[in-house]
Short mmCIF file of C-alpha atoms in Angstrom, two decimals:
data_model
loop_
_atom_site.label_atom_id
_atom_site.label_comp_id
_atom_site.label_asym_id
_atom_site.label_seq_id
_atom_site.Cartn_x
_atom_site.Cartn_y
_atom_site.Cartn_z
CA MET A 13 -29.71 -13.16 17.21
CA ARG A 14 -30.49 -9.36 16.58
CA LYS A 15 -30.21 -6.92 19.33
CA PRO A 16 -33.73 -4.80 19.48
CA LEU A 17 -33.56 -1.22 18.43
CA PRO A 18 -32.99 1.46 20.64
CA PRO A 19 -35.27 4.57 20.56
CA ALA A 20 -34.57 7.23 17.88
CA HIS A 21 -33.43 9.92 20.79
CA ARG A 22 -33.28 9.86 24.27
CA CYS A 23 -33.63 13.48 26.31
CA THR A 24 -31.09 13.74 29.70
CA GLU A 25 -32.58 15.81 32.73
CA PRO A 26 -30.92 19.13 33.28
CA ARG A 27 -27.81 18.37 35.24
CA SER A 28 -28.39 21.30 37.13
CA SER A 29 -30.98 23.74 38.23
CA SER A 30 -29.33 26.49 35.97
CA ASP A 31 -29.14 24.31 32.73
CA THR A 32 -32.29 24.80 31.11
CA VAL A 33 -31.57 23.02 27.80
CA ALA A 34 -31.90 19.52 27.84
CA THR A 35 -29.12 17.62 26.07
CA LEU A 36 -29.62 15.05 23.31
CA ARG A 37 -28.23 11.45 23.35
CA PHE A 38 -28.11 9.63 20.27
CA PRO A 39 -27.68 6.01 20.15
CA THR A 40 -25.28 4.14 18.73
CA TYR A 41 -26.10 1.56 16.23
CA ASP A 42 -24.34 -1.65 14.75
CA PHE A 43 -22.12 -0.86 11.55
CA THR A 44 -24.30 -3.05 9.25
CA MET A 45 -27.41 -1.24 10.33
CA GLY A 46 -25.77 2.35 9.98
CA PHE A 47 -23.82 0.99 6.58
CA ARG A 48 -27.64 0.29 5.06
CA THR A 49 -28.82 3.18 6.36
CA VAL A 50 -26.22 5.60 4.74
CA PHE A 51 -26.25 3.50 1.80
CA VAL A 52 -29.98 3.87 0.97
CA LEU A 53 -29.86 7.38 1.87
CA VAL A 54 -26.95 8.23 -0.47
CA LEU A 55 -28.73 6.36 -3.24
CA VAL A 56 -32.12 8.65 -2.55
CA CYS A 57 -29.84 11.87 -2.67
CA ALA A 58 -28.32 10.76 -5.76
CA LEU A 59 -31.21 10.40 -7.43
CA VAL A 60 -33.10 12.94 -6.70
CA LEU A 61 -30.03 15.41 -7.58
CA GLU A 62 -29.85 13.60 -10.92
CA THR A 63 -33.64 14.23 -11.90
CA GLY A 64 -33.77 17.96 -10.43
CA ALA A 65 -36.86 16.96 -8.96
CA TRP A 66 -37.15 19.90 -6.26
CA SER A 67 -35.06 22.48 -8.57
CA ARG A 68 -36.51 26.11 -8.36
CA ARG A 69 -37.14 26.78 -11.90
CA ARG A 70 -39.50 23.85 -12.15
CA SER A 71 -41.46 22.00 -10.18
CA TRP A 72 -41.48 17.99 -9.21
CA TYR A 73 -45.31 17.62 -11.22
CA ARG A 74 -44.16 19.62 -13.87
CA ARG A 75 -40.76 17.63 -14.63
CA ARG A 76 -42.63 14.58 -13.92
CA ARG A 77 -45.63 15.16 -16.42
CA SER A 78 -43.53 15.25 -19.04
CA TYR A 79 -42.83 11.60 -18.76
CA TYR A 80 -46.42 10.39 -18.77
CA THR A 81 -47.66 12.51 -21.77
CA ARG A 82 -48.84 10.64 -24.84
CA ARG A 83 -46.35 12.27 -27.38
CA ARG A 84 -42.86 13.79 -27.32
CA SER A 85 -42.36 16.92 -29.25
CA ILE A 86 -40.41 15.80 -32.21
CA SER A 87 -39.35 17.27 -35.46
CA VAL A 88 -40.67 15.57 -38.97
CA PRO A 89 -40.86 16.64 -42.30
CA VAL A 90 -44.14 18.28 -43.68
CA TYR A 91 -44.41 15.44 -46.08
CA ALA A 92 -44.63 13.09 -43.16
CA SER A 93 -47.74 14.73 -41.50
CA CYS A 94 -50.97 14.02 -42.61
CA ARG A 95 -54.66 16.46 -42.98
CA ALA A 96 -57.05 16.02 -40.16
CA PRO A 97 -58.83 12.87 -41.21
CA TYR A 98 -62.02 13.04 -42.37
CA THR A 99 -65.28 12.29 -39.88
CA ALA A 100 -68.51 11.40 -41.46
CA PRO A 101 -71.62 12.21 -39.94
CA GLY A 102 -72.92 9.63 -38.21
CA THR A 103 -69.52 8.65 -36.62
CA ILE A 104 -67.52 9.32 -33.82
CA MET A 105 -63.73 9.66 -34.08
CA TYR A 106 -61.64 8.92 -30.76
CA ASN A 107 -57.93 8.78 -29.42
CA CYS A 108 -56.76 11.10 -32.30
CA TYR A 109 -54.88 14.01 -31.67
CA PRO A 110 -52.97 16.93 -33.87
CA PRO A 111 -50.61 16.88 -35.12
CA TYR A 112 -50.92 14.14 -36.87
CA VAL A 113 -47.35 13.10 -37.62
CA HIS A 114 -46.54 9.69 -39.59
CA GLY A 115 -47.52 6.68 -37.44
CA GLU A 116 -50.51 8.30 -35.54
CA ALA A 117 -53.57 5.90 -35.64
CA CYS A 118 -57.63 7.02 -35.31
CA TRP A 119 -60.09 4.86 -34.53
CA TRP A 120 -64.00 5.63 -35.24
CA ARG A 121 -67.13 4.06 -34.12
CA CYS A 122 -70.68 4.29 -34.12
CA PRO A 123 -72.95 6.35 -31.50
CA SER A 124 -75.88 4.42 -30.02
CA GLY A 125 -78.87 4.21 -32.67
CA TYR A 126 -76.25 3.79 -35.68
CA ARG A 127 -74.96 0.59 -36.97
CA TYR A 128 -71.84 -0.14 -38.97
CA GLN A 129 -71.78 -0.01 -42.77
CA SER A 130 -68.88 -0.03 -44.00
CA GLY A 131 -64.98 1.89 -44.01
CA SER A 132 -62.21 0.72 -41.53
CA PRO A 133 -62.90 1.71 -37.81
CA TYR A 134 -59.15 2.16 -37.53
CA ARG A 135 -56.61 4.21 -40.12
CA GLN A 136 -53.16 5.29 -39.71
CA CYS A 137 -51.06 8.61 -40.85
CA ARG A 138 -48.51 7.00 -43.30
CA ASN A 139 -46.22 9.29 -45.65
CA GLY A 140 -48.87 11.95 -45.44
CA GLN A 141 -52.05 9.64 -46.06
CA TRP A 142 -54.46 7.73 -44.53
CA THR A 143 -54.67 4.34 -44.55
CA GLY A 144 -58.23 2.83 -44.79
CA THR A 145 -61.11 4.21 -46.09
CA ILE A 146 -63.52 6.37 -44.30
CA MET A 147 -66.15 4.39 -42.10
CA PHE A 148 -69.70 5.01 -42.36
CA CYS A 149 -72.77 4.36 -39.94
CA ILE A 150 -76.35 4.14 -40.58
CA TYR A 151 -79.27 4.64 -38.32
CA ASP A 152 -80.43 1.31 -37.09
CA VAL A 153 -84.18 1.49 -37.90
CA VAL A 154 -84.71 -2.27 -36.56
CA GLN A 155 -83.30 -0.83 -32.93
CA ALA A 156 -85.16 2.27 -33.23
CA LEU A 157 -88.58 0.27 -33.88
CA LEU A 158 -88.13 -2.78 -31.62
CA GLY A 159 -85.89 -1.20 -28.75
CA LYS A 160 -83.25 -3.99 -28.93
#
């Protein structure tokens, strides 16, 4: 059975009336508890020092923000990048951000009140060209008249 943990610290009464500063007496822990605590603290400190999370030049948020961004900065040949894809009137392009490099994908959809007519709702930049065809949406007269 394990012993209950002692409190973090105990303040003792001054030894004499002239002694105005209270002394702190820290309790001793068994070896396994102390070893585990020290081991965890060493791991945390090593992680903080390795990542440079609290450096003065860059804040923690700025260093961590780079891990969550959508795209890393990479160098690609000019021939592998595509021009901005054409968006036909009556269509909405989403999830597509410049630069349009090899492998970048874009999606299109029809707004409310329009319906799909033809084309590819998904296109991808491959070797400087967009795959698929331009998507077109047309005004939905039935929905406008009947309100469905």
